[in-house]
Coordinates of C-alpha atoms and ligand atoms in Angstrom, one line a residue:
M1 CA -35.3 -15.6 -42.8
D2 CA -36.5 -12.7 -44.9
F3 CA -37.2 -14.5 -48.2
A4 CA -37.4 -11.4 -50.3
K5 CA -33.8 -10.1 -50.0
D6 CA -30.3 -10.6 -48.9
Y7 CA -29.0 -13.2 -51.3
R8 CA -25.2 -13.2 -51.8
M9 CA -22.9 -15.1 -54.1
T10 CA -20.0 -17.0 -52.5
I11 CA -16.7 -16.1 -54.1
D12 CA -13.2 -16.7 -52.6
G13 CA -14.6 -17.3 -49.1
E14 CA -16.7 -14.1 -49.0
A15 CA -20.5 -13.5 -49.3
V16 CA -20.6 -11.1 -52.2
P17 CA -23.5 -8.7 -52.3
A18 CA -25.4 -8.2 -55.6
G19 CA -24.6 -5.4 -58.0
A20 CA -27.3 -6.0 -60.6
T21 CA -30.1 -8.5 -59.8
F22 CA -32.7 -10.5 -61.6
D23 CA -36.3 -11.5 -60.6
V24 CA -37.2 -14.8 -58.9
V25 CA -40.8 -15.9 -59.3
N26 CA -42.9 -18.1 -57.0
P27 CA -44.4 -20.5 -59.5
A28 CA -47.5 -21.1 -57.3
T29 CA -48.5 -17.4 -57.6
G30 CA -46.6 -16.3 -60.7
E31 CA -45.3 -13.3 -58.7
V32 CA -41.8 -12.1 -58.2
F33 CA -40.9 -12.6 -54.6
A34 CA -37.1 -12.1 -54.5
Q35 CA -34.1 -10.8 -56.4
A36 CA -31.0 -12.8 -57.1
P37 CA -27.5 -11.4 -57.9
A38 CA -26.5 -11.3 -61.5
A39 CA -22.8 -12.2 -61.8
T40 CA -20.7 -10.1 -64.1
S41 CA -17.9 -11.7 -66.2
A42 CA -15.5 -10.1 -63.6
D43 CA -17.3 -12.0 -60.8
L44 CA -16.9 -15.2 -62.9
D45 CA -13.2 -14.5 -63.4
R46 CA -12.7 -13.9 -59.7
A47 CA -14.5 -17.1 -58.8
V48 CA -12.5 -19.2 -61.2
A49 CA -9.2 -17.6 -60.0
A50 CA -10.1 -18.2 -56.4
A51 CA -11.0 -21.8 -57.2
A52 CA -7.7 -22.3 -59.0
A53 CA -5.7 -20.8 -56.2
A54 CA -7.5 -22.9 -53.6
Q55 CA -7.1 -26.1 -55.6
K56 CA -3.4 -26.1 -55.1
S57 CA -3.7 -26.6 -51.4
W58 CA -7.1 -28.4 -51.4
R59 CA -5.7 -31.3 -53.4
A60 CA -3.0 -31.8 -50.8
V61 CA -5.4 -32.0 -47.9
P62 CA -5.5 -35.7 -46.9
L63 CA -8.5 -37.6 -48.4
E64 CA -9.8 -38.4 -44.9
E65 CA -9.9 -34.7 -44.0
R66 CA -11.7 -33.9 -47.2
K67 CA -14.2 -36.6 -46.4
A68 CA -14.6 -35.2 -42.9
L69 CA -15.4 -31.8 -44.3
L70 CA -18.1 -33.3 -46.6
I71 CA -19.7 -34.7 -43.4
K72 CA -19.4 -31.4 -41.7
A73 CA -21.1 -29.8 -44.7
A74 CA -24.0 -32.4 -44.4
E75 CA -24.4 -31.4 -40.7
A76 CA -24.5 -27.7 -41.6
I77 CA -27.2 -28.3 -44.2
E78 CA -29.2 -30.4 -41.8
A79 CA -29.0 -27.6 -39.2
H80 CA -30.7 -25.3 -41.7
A81 CA -33.0 -27.9 -43.3
D82 CA -36.3 -26.2 -42.3
E83 CA -35.6 -22.8 -43.6
L84 CA -33.8 -24.1 -46.8
G85 CA -36.9 -26.3 -47.4
E86 CA -39.2 -23.4 -47.1
L87 CA -37.1 -21.3 -49.5
F88 CA -37.0 -24.3 -51.9
M89 CA -40.8 -24.5 -51.8
R90 CA -41.2 -20.8 -52.7
E91 CA -38.8 -20.9 -55.6
Q92 CA -39.3 -24.4 -57.0
G93 CA -43.0 -24.9 -56.1
R94 CA -42.8 -28.4 -54.5
P95 CA -44.9 -29.0 -51.4
L96 CA -43.1 -28.2 -48.2
A97 CA -42.6 -31.6 -46.8
M98 CA -41.1 -32.9 -50.0
A99 CA -39.0 -29.7 -50.4
R100 CA -37.5 -30.4 -47.0
E101 CA -36.9 -34.0 -48.1
E102 CA -34.8 -32.8 -51.0
V103 CA -32.6 -30.7 -48.7
K104 CA -32.1 -33.5 -46.3
G105 CA -31.5 -35.9 -49.2
G106 CA -28.7 -33.5 -50.4
A107 CA -27.1 -33.7 -47.0
G108 CA -27.4 -37.5 -47.0
W109 CA -25.8 -37.6 -50.4
L110 CA -22.7 -35.8 -49.2
R111 CA -22.5 -38.2 -46.2
A112 CA -22.8 -41.2 -48.5
T113 CA -20.2 -39.8 -51.0
A114 CA -17.7 -39.6 -48.1
K115 CA -18.1 -43.4 -47.8
L116 CA -16.7 -43.9 -51.3
D117 CA -13.0 -44.4 -51.8
I118 CA -10.6 -43.4 -54.5
P119 CA -9.0 -46.7 -55.6
V120 CA -5.3 -47.2 -56.4
E121 CA -5.0 -49.9 -59.0
V122 CA -2.0 -52.1 -59.3
T123 CA -1.7 -53.3 -62.9
E124 CA 1.6 -55.1 -62.4
D125 CA 3.6 -56.3 -59.4
S126 CA 6.5 -58.3 -60.7
K127 CA 10.1 -58.9 -59.7
R128 CA 11.1 -56.0 -62.0
R129 CA 8.5 -53.4 -61.0
R130 CA 5.2 -52.3 -59.6
V131 CA 2.8 -50.3 -61.7
E132 CA 0.3 -48.2 -59.8
V133 CA -2.6 -46.3 -61.3
H134 CA -3.6 -43.3 -59.1
H135 CA -6.6 -41.0 -59.8
E136 CA -5.8 -37.4 -59.5
P137 CA -8.1 -34.3 -59.4
L138 CA -8.7 -32.5 -62.7
G139 CA -8.5 -28.9 -61.3
V140 CA -11.4 -26.4 -61.3
V141 CA -14.9 -27.8 -62.0
C142 CA -17.7 -25.8 -63.6
A143 CA -20.9 -27.3 -62.1
I144 CA -24.2 -26.3 -63.8
V145 CA -27.5 -27.5 -62.4
P146 CA -31.2 -27.3 -63.7
W147 CA -34.3 -26.2 -61.8
N148 CA -36.1 -29.5 -61.2
F149 CA -33.9 -30.8 -58.3
P150 CA -31.8 -27.7 -57.7
F151 CA -30.5 -28.7 -54.3
L152 CA -29.9 -32.5 -54.6
L153 CA -28.3 -32.2 -58.0
A154 CA -25.9 -29.5 -56.7
T155 CA -24.7 -32.0 -54.0
W156 CA -24.3 -34.7 -56.6
K157 CA -21.6 -32.5 -58.1
I158 CA -20.1 -30.8 -55.1
G159 CA -19.6 -34.1 -53.1
P160 CA -17.5 -36.1 -55.6
A161 CA -15.8 -33.0 -57.1
L162 CA -14.5 -31.8 -53.7
M163 CA -13.8 -35.2 -52.3
T164 CA -11.5 -36.0 -55.2
G165 CA -9.5 -32.8 -54.6
N166 CA -11.0 -30.5 -57.2
T167 CA -12.5 -27.1 -56.4
V168 CA -15.8 -25.9 -57.8
V169 CA -17.7 -22.9 -59.2
L170 CA -21.4 -23.8 -59.0
K171 CA -24.2 -22.2 -61.0
P172 CA -27.9 -23.0 -60.4
S173 CA -30.6 -22.3 -62.9
P174 CA -31.8 -18.7 -63.0
F175 CA -35.3 -20.1 -62.2
T176 CA -34.1 -21.6 -58.8
P177 CA -31.0 -19.7 -57.7
L178 CA -31.9 -18.9 -54.0
T179 CA -31.5 -22.2 -52.2
T180 CA -28.1 -22.7 -53.8
L181 CA -27.0 -19.2 -52.9
K182 CA -27.9 -20.0 -49.2
L183 CA -26.1 -23.3 -49.5
G184 CA -22.9 -21.4 -50.5
E185 CA -23.3 -19.1 -47.5
I186 CA -23.9 -21.9 -45.1
L187 CA -20.8 -23.8 -46.3
L188 CA -18.6 -20.7 -46.0
D189 CA -17.7 -21.9 -42.5
V190 CA -17.0 -25.4 -43.6
F191 CA -14.6 -25.3 -46.6
P192 CA -11.4 -23.3 -47.0
K193 CA -11.9 -20.1 -49.0
G194 CA -12.2 -20.6 -52.7
V195 CA -12.9 -24.3 -52.6
L196 CA -16.6 -23.9 -53.2
N197 CA -17.9 -20.8 -55.1
V198 CA -21.5 -20.1 -56.0
I199 CA -22.5 -17.6 -58.7
T200 CA -25.9 -16.8 -60.2
G201 CA -27.0 -15.1 -63.3
G202 CA -29.3 -15.1 -66.3
D203 CA -29.1 -17.0 -69.6
E204 CA -25.7 -15.5 -70.6
L205 CA -23.8 -16.9 -67.6
G206 CA -23.8 -20.6 -68.6
P207 CA -22.1 -20.1 -72.0
L208 CA -19.6 -17.7 -70.3
M209 CA -18.7 -20.4 -67.9
T210 CA -18.4 -23.3 -70.3
S211 CA -16.1 -21.3 -72.6
H212 CA -14.0 -20.0 -69.7
P213 CA -10.4 -21.3 -70.1
G214 CA -9.9 -21.6 -66.3
F215 CA -12.1 -24.7 -66.0
Q216 CA -10.7 -28.2 -66.5
K217 CA -14.0 -30.0 -66.2
I218 CA -17.7 -29.3 -66.8
S219 CA -20.3 -31.3 -64.9
F220 CA -23.6 -30.3 -66.5
T221 CA -27.2 -31.4 -65.9
G222 CA -29.9 -30.1 -68.1
S223 CA -31.6 -30.6 -71.4
T224 CA -30.1 -32.5 -74.4
A225 CA -30.3 -29.3 -76.5
T226 CA -28.2 -27.4 -74.0
G227 CA -25.9 -30.4 -73.5
R228 CA -24.9 -30.3 -77.2
R229 CA -24.0 -26.6 -76.8
V230 CA -21.9 -27.4 -73.7
M231 CA -20.1 -30.1 -75.6
E232 CA -19.3 -27.8 -78.5
S233 CA -18.0 -25.1 -76.1
A234 CA -15.9 -27.6 -74.2
A235 CA -14.3 -28.9 -77.4
K236 CA -12.3 -25.7 -77.8
D237 CA -9.8 -26.5 -75.1
L238 CA -10.8 -30.2 -74.6
K239 CA -12.4 -29.7 -71.2
R240 CA -13.5 -33.0 -69.6
I241 CA -17.3 -33.2 -69.6
T242 CA -20.1 -35.1 -67.9
L243 CA -23.5 -34.4 -69.4
E244 CA -26.6 -35.7 -67.6
L245 CA -29.4 -34.8 -70.1
G246 CA -33.0 -35.4 -71.0
G247 CA -35.0 -38.6 -71.0
N248 CA -38.2 -39.9 -72.4
D249 CA -38.5 -42.9 -70.2
A250 CA -40.8 -45.8 -71.0
A251 CA -42.5 -48.0 -68.4
I252 CA -43.9 -51.3 -69.7
V253 CA -46.8 -52.8 -67.7
L254 CA -47.3 -56.6 -68.3
P255 CA -50.8 -58.1 -68.1
D256 CA -50.2 -60.0 -64.9
V257 CA -50.0 -56.9 -62.6
D258 CA -52.7 -56.1 -60.0
V259 CA -54.0 -52.9 -61.5
D260 CA -55.2 -51.5 -58.1
E261 CA -52.0 -52.3 -56.5
V262 CA -49.7 -50.6 -59.0
A263 CA -51.8 -47.7 -60.2
M264 CA -50.7 -45.2 -57.6
Q265 CA -47.0 -46.1 -57.9
L266 CA -47.2 -45.8 -61.7
F267 CA -48.9 -42.5 -61.4
M268 CA -46.3 -41.1 -59.0
G269 CA -43.5 -42.4 -61.2
A270 CA -44.8 -40.1 -63.9
F271 CA -46.3 -37.1 -62.0
W272 CA -44.2 -36.7 -58.8
N273 CA -42.6 -33.2 -58.7
T274 CA -45.2 -32.2 -61.3
A275 CA -43.6 -34.7 -63.8
Q276 CA -40.4 -32.6 -63.9
I277 CA -37.9 -35.4 -63.3
C278 CA -35.4 -36.6 -65.9
V279 CA -36.1 -40.2 -65.0
A280 CA -39.9 -39.9 -64.7
T281 CA -42.1 -42.3 -66.7
K282 CA -42.9 -40.2 -69.8
R283 CA -44.4 -43.0 -72.0
L284 CA -46.5 -45.7 -70.3
Y285 CA -46.9 -48.9 -72.4
I286 CA -49.8 -50.9 -71.0
H287 CA -50.7 -54.4 -72.2
E288 CA -54.1 -54.5 -74.0
D289 CA -55.6 -57.0 -71.5
I290 CA -55.4 -54.4 -68.7
Y291 CA -55.3 -51.2 -70.7
D292 CA -58.8 -49.9 -70.1
A293 CA -58.8 -50.8 -66.4
L294 CA -55.5 -49.2 -65.7
R295 CA -56.3 -46.1 -67.8
D296 CA -59.5 -45.5 -65.9
K297 CA -57.8 -46.0 -62.6
L298 CA -55.0 -43.5 -63.5
H299 CA -57.6 -41.0 -64.7
Q300 CA -59.4 -41.3 -61.4
I301 CA -56.2 -40.6 -59.5
A302 CA -55.5 -37.6 -61.8
Q303 CA -58.9 -36.2 -60.9
T304 CA -58.6 -36.6 -57.2
I305 CA -54.9 -36.1 -56.2
P306 CA -54.5 -32.7 -54.5
V307 CA -52.7 -30.2 -56.7
G308 CA -51.9 -26.8 -55.1
D309 CA -49.6 -24.3 -53.7
G310 CA -46.8 -26.1 -51.8
A311 CA -47.5 -23.9 -48.8
T312 CA -51.1 -25.3 -48.6
E313 CA -51.4 -28.2 -46.2
G314 CA -52.2 -31.4 -48.1
S315 CA -50.9 -30.4 -51.5
V316 CA -49.2 -33.4 -53.1
I317 CA -48.3 -31.9 -56.5
G318 CA -47.3 -28.3 -57.1
P319 CA -47.2 -26.0 -60.1
V320 CA -45.0 -26.3 -63.2
Q321 CA -41.8 -24.6 -62.2
N322 CA -41.5 -21.8 -64.7
G323 CA -43.2 -19.8 -67.5
P324 CA -41.4 -21.3 -70.5
Q325 CA -42.1 -24.9 -69.2
F326 CA -45.7 -24.0 -68.5
R327 CA -46.2 -22.8 -72.1
R328 CA -44.4 -25.9 -73.5
V329 CA -46.7 -28.3 -71.7
Q330 CA -49.8 -26.3 -72.7
E331 CA -48.6 -26.5 -76.3
L332 CA -48.3 -30.3 -76.1
I333 CA -51.9 -30.5 -74.7
E334 CA -53.1 -28.2 -77.5
D335 CA -51.3 -30.2 -80.1
S336 CA -52.9 -33.4 -78.7
R337 CA -56.4 -31.8 -78.8
K338 CA -55.8 -30.4 -82.3
N339 CA -54.9 -33.8 -83.6
G340 CA -58.0 -35.4 -82.2
Y341 CA -56.3 -37.6 -79.5
A342 CA -58.4 -38.4 -76.5
V343 CA -57.2 -36.0 -73.8
L344 CA -58.2 -37.1 -70.2
E345 CA -58.0 -34.1 -68.0
G346 CA -57.1 -34.2 -64.3
G347 CA -59.0 -32.5 -61.4
A348 CA -59.3 -28.8 -60.8
V349 CA -56.1 -26.8 -60.1
P350 CA -55.6 -23.3 -58.6
N351 CA -56.2 -20.5 -61.0
S352 CA -52.9 -18.8 -60.4
G353 CA -49.3 -19.2 -61.2
Y354 CA -48.2 -22.1 -63.4
F355 CA -50.7 -24.8 -62.5
I356 CA -51.8 -27.3 -65.2
P357 CA -54.3 -30.2 -64.6
L358 CA -52.6 -33.6 -64.6
T359 CA -53.3 -34.8 -68.1
L360 CA -53.3 -38.2 -69.7
V361 CA -53.5 -38.9 -73.4
D362 CA -55.3 -42.1 -74.4
N363 CA -53.3 -44.1 -76.9
P364 CA -51.9 -41.4 -79.2
P365 CA -49.9 -42.5 -82.3
D366 CA -46.2 -43.4 -81.8
D367 CA -45.1 -40.5 -83.9
S368 CA -47.2 -37.9 -82.1
R369 CA -45.3 -35.0 -80.4
V370 CA -46.5 -36.1 -76.9
V371 CA -44.9 -39.5 -77.4
V372 CA -41.7 -38.5 -79.2
E373 CA -40.8 -35.4 -77.2
E374 CA -39.7 -35.0 -73.6
A375 CA -42.7 -33.2 -72.1
F376 CA -41.1 -32.6 -68.7
G377 CA -44.4 -31.6 -67.3
P378 CA -47.8 -33.0 -66.3
I379 CA -48.9 -34.7 -69.5
L380 CA -48.5 -38.5 -70.0
P381 CA -49.3 -40.6 -73.1
L382 CA -50.7 -44.1 -72.3
L383 CA -49.9 -46.6 -75.1
R384 CA -51.6 -49.9 -75.7
F385 CA -49.5 -52.9 -76.7
S386 CA -50.1 -56.6 -77.6
T387 CA -46.7 -58.4 -77.3
I388 CA -43.6 -57.9 -75.2
D389 CA -41.4 -57.8 -78.3
E390 CA -43.5 -55.0 -79.7
A391 CA -43.5 -53.0 -76.4
I392 CA -39.7 -53.3 -76.2
E393 CA -39.2 -52.2 -79.7
R394 CA -41.4 -49.2 -79.3
A395 CA -39.8 -48.3 -76.0
N396 CA -36.3 -48.4 -77.5
N397 CA -37.4 -46.4 -80.5
S398 CA -36.2 -43.1 -79.0
E399 CA -33.1 -40.8 -79.2
Y400 CA -33.1 -40.9 -75.4
G401 CA -31.9 -43.7 -73.2
L402 CA -32.0 -42.5 -69.6
A403 CA -34.1 -45.0 -67.6
G404 CA -37.0 -47.3 -67.9
A405 CA -39.3 -49.6 -65.9
V406 CA -41.0 -53.0 -66.2
W407 CA -44.0 -54.0 -64.1
S408 CA -44.9 -57.6 -63.6
K409 CA -45.4 -60.3 -61.0
D410 CA -43.0 -62.5 -62.9
I411 CA -39.6 -61.1 -61.8
E412 CA -37.7 -63.4 -64.2
K413 CA -39.6 -62.3 -67.2
A414 CA -39.4 -58.6 -66.1
T415 CA -35.6 -59.0 -65.7
E416 CA -35.3 -60.4 -69.3
V417 CA -37.2 -57.3 -70.5
A418 CA -34.9 -55.1 -68.4
H419 CA -31.9 -56.5 -70.2
R420 CA -33.4 -55.6 -73.5
L421 CA -34.1 -51.9 -72.7
E422 CA -31.6 -49.5 -74.1
T423 CA -31.2 -47.3 -71.0
G424 CA -28.7 -46.6 -68.3
T425 CA -31.1 -47.7 -65.5
V426 CA -34.1 -50.1 -65.4
W427 CA -36.4 -50.5 -62.4
I428 CA -38.5 -53.6 -61.9
N429 CA -41.8 -52.9 -60.0
Q430 CA -40.4 -49.5 -58.7
N431 CA -39.3 -46.2 -60.1
L432 CA -37.4 -43.0 -59.5
Q433 CA -34.8 -44.8 -57.4
S434 CA -31.2 -43.8 -57.4
T435 CA -28.5 -44.2 -54.8
P436 CA -25.1 -42.5 -54.2
F437 CA -23.4 -45.8 -54.9
T438 CA -25.1 -46.6 -58.2
P439 CA -24.0 -45.0 -61.5
L440 CA -26.6 -42.9 -63.4
A441 CA -25.5 -43.1 -67.0
G442 CA -27.6 -41.9 -69.8
H443 CA -27.4 -44.0 -73.0
K444 CA -27.8 -42.4 -76.5
Q445 CA -28.5 -38.7 -76.3
S446 CA -29.5 -38.8 -72.6
G447 CA -25.9 -38.3 -71.5
F448 CA -22.2 -38.5 -71.9
G449 CA -20.3 -39.9 -68.9
V450 CA -21.7 -40.9 -65.5
E451 CA -22.8 -39.4 -62.3
N452 CA -22.9 -41.1 -58.9
G453 CA -21.1 -44.2 -57.5
L454 CA -17.5 -45.0 -58.1
H455 CA -17.9 -44.4 -61.9
G456 CA -19.3 -41.0 -61.1
L457 CA -16.4 -40.2 -58.7
M458 CA -13.9 -41.2 -61.3
E459 CA -15.3 -38.6 -63.7
F460 CA -13.7 -35.9 -61.6
T461 CA -10.3 -37.5 -61.8
V462 CA -7.6 -38.3 -64.4
P463 CA -5.6 -41.6 -64.1
K464 CA -1.9 -41.4 -63.6
A465 CA 0.3 -44.5 -64.0
I466 CA 3.5 -44.6 -62.0
F467 CA 6.1 -47.3 -62.9
I468 CA 8.2 -48.1 -59.8
P469 CA 11.3 -50.2 -60.3
K470 CA 12.0 -52.9 -57.7
T471 CA 15.7 -52.2 -57.8
A472 CA 17.4 -48.8 -58.1
Ligands
NAD1 P1 -31.5 -26.4 -69.5 O1 -30.7 -27.2 -70.3 O2 -32.4 -25.3 -70.1 O3 -30.7 -25.6 -68.3 C1 -29.9 -26.3 -67.4 C2 -28.8 -25.4 -66.9 O4 -28.0 -25.0 -68.0 C3 -29.3 -24.1 -66.2 O5 -28.5 -23.8 -65.1 C4 -29.2 -23.1 -67.4 O6 -29.1 -21.8 -66.9 C5 -27.9 -23.6 -68.0 N1 -27.7 -23.2 -69.4 C6 -28.6 -22.8 -70.3 N2 -28.0 -22.6 -71.5 C7 -26.7 -22.8 -71.3 C8 -25.6 -22.9 -72.2 N3 -25.7 -22.5 -73.5 N4 -24.4 -23.2 -71.7 C9 -24.2 -23.6 -70.4 N5 -25.3 -23.6 -69.6 C10 -26.5 -23.2 -70.0 O7 -32.4 -27.4 -68.7 P2 -33.6 -27.2 -67.6 O8 -34.8 -26.8 -68.4 O9 -33.1 -26.3 -66.5 O10 -33.8 -28.7 -67.0 C11 -34.6 -29.6 -67.6 C12 -33.8 -30.6 -68.4 O11 -32.8 -31.2 -67.5 C13 -34.7 -31.8 -68.8 O12 -34.4 -32.1 -70.2 C14 -34.3 -32.9 -67.9 O13 -34.5 -34.2 -68.4 C15 -32.8 -32.7 -67.7 N6 -32.4 -33.3 -66.4 C16 -31.5 -34.4 -66.5 C17 -31.1 -35.0 -65.4 C18 -30.1 -36.2 -65.5 O14 -29.6 -36.6 -64.5 N7 -30.0 -36.8 -66.7 C19 -31.5 -34.6 -64.2 C20 -32.4 -33.5 -64.1 C21 -32.8 -32.8 -65.2

């Protein structure tokens, strides 16, 4: 594959060449390495019209056939996993093996989604009548995805939307458009024309999409700030929305853990994918009895873990994905230094692109920016606590409520803590886990609606009750 050129949008069953284009940067070098097509509003109109036309027949395709096509899509992705993984690494920055894992994970997600079923509920079955509740497709789905998991999160939307009989216009982030464009091209041979459309563009394209009257549903993953704008835009014609938004996840470490055993897992729960994960640990509450020992261990890991270009053998952590995010994390480090917090810097990083040393902040105040804001990059505040009640209260003191974690040898006690955390997911002695069968639902300002599992599937449907008399 020539990584520099030849990217096309997928509209109405055709690979559409670019008119205007925009730059795509390799975050490990900071250099432009490719051009992506910039959709015009006419391209958007065409994609929406194609999706609307296709939806009429797609919804009538039997469910088992739609599921079979999802599996065929998974096979097509797997057949291209190596080249897609390499392209992913170049545009997103993640080390190659892990980039390929995301591509394969996306295929696996489509397969798993095909195992779900659309239930028909019977709310009454009496002598007089039978009342059935069916779940019907909504129509054309606007799917908008961020840059941190560009491939996997696209499949989280495509799978359930298509399986339930909707058609899709998918837009990746302008920072990571390429793998998604290739996905569209690969799936041209799988789905009927117009069922899956992929368009790319700059900052103006998202708002054009969310205000487009041709969509019946918006499935959005991104920041809370953008989520608010999406909700406002959707209000005009009452589009259905699912918003998977930001998080500032707390992990609480109780004093009975084995520090050496848990340190690496805790570290990776915060820094994997260069800490650019909605459900990464972003505030680490450590009991005072083990605080110093765990802090020192985490600092040692930060100084030794290989950070580098994803193309370099042995790199475990890559660069920050883009310029604005790079500057934002630098600003938080600066703010911590300026306020006199103890900043514990990680090991050396390449002097190119968007690399930042993996940084810990030693017990900053609860109202510091690094604690209150979602950093979404390699800076993690460590926070000392004395009692469990205090830790839970501080963890819950956030406008976000995406996920959280509890670490302890006492599973019963950890489970009690889990029940008291105000988040949509809680992990005990693990982190970053999600499955296609488990709902991911942000509490508070982390989300609106649900993705994944049966709950997530239902978000692409509308219930229809049919009252059927037993006698004519
Ligand atoms: P972002 O909100 O800047 O952008 C997300 C997507 O929205 C991009 O495709 C962007 O082009 C588009 N967009 C931008 N402005 C828009 C507008 N006004 N209307 C419609 N679309 C618009 O987010 P980001 O920086 O790409 O991603 C990072 C954020 O995503 C973090 O806050 C992270 O926590 C969150 N996230 C959440 C989840 C989850 O499942 N809850 C998963 C991954 C990332």
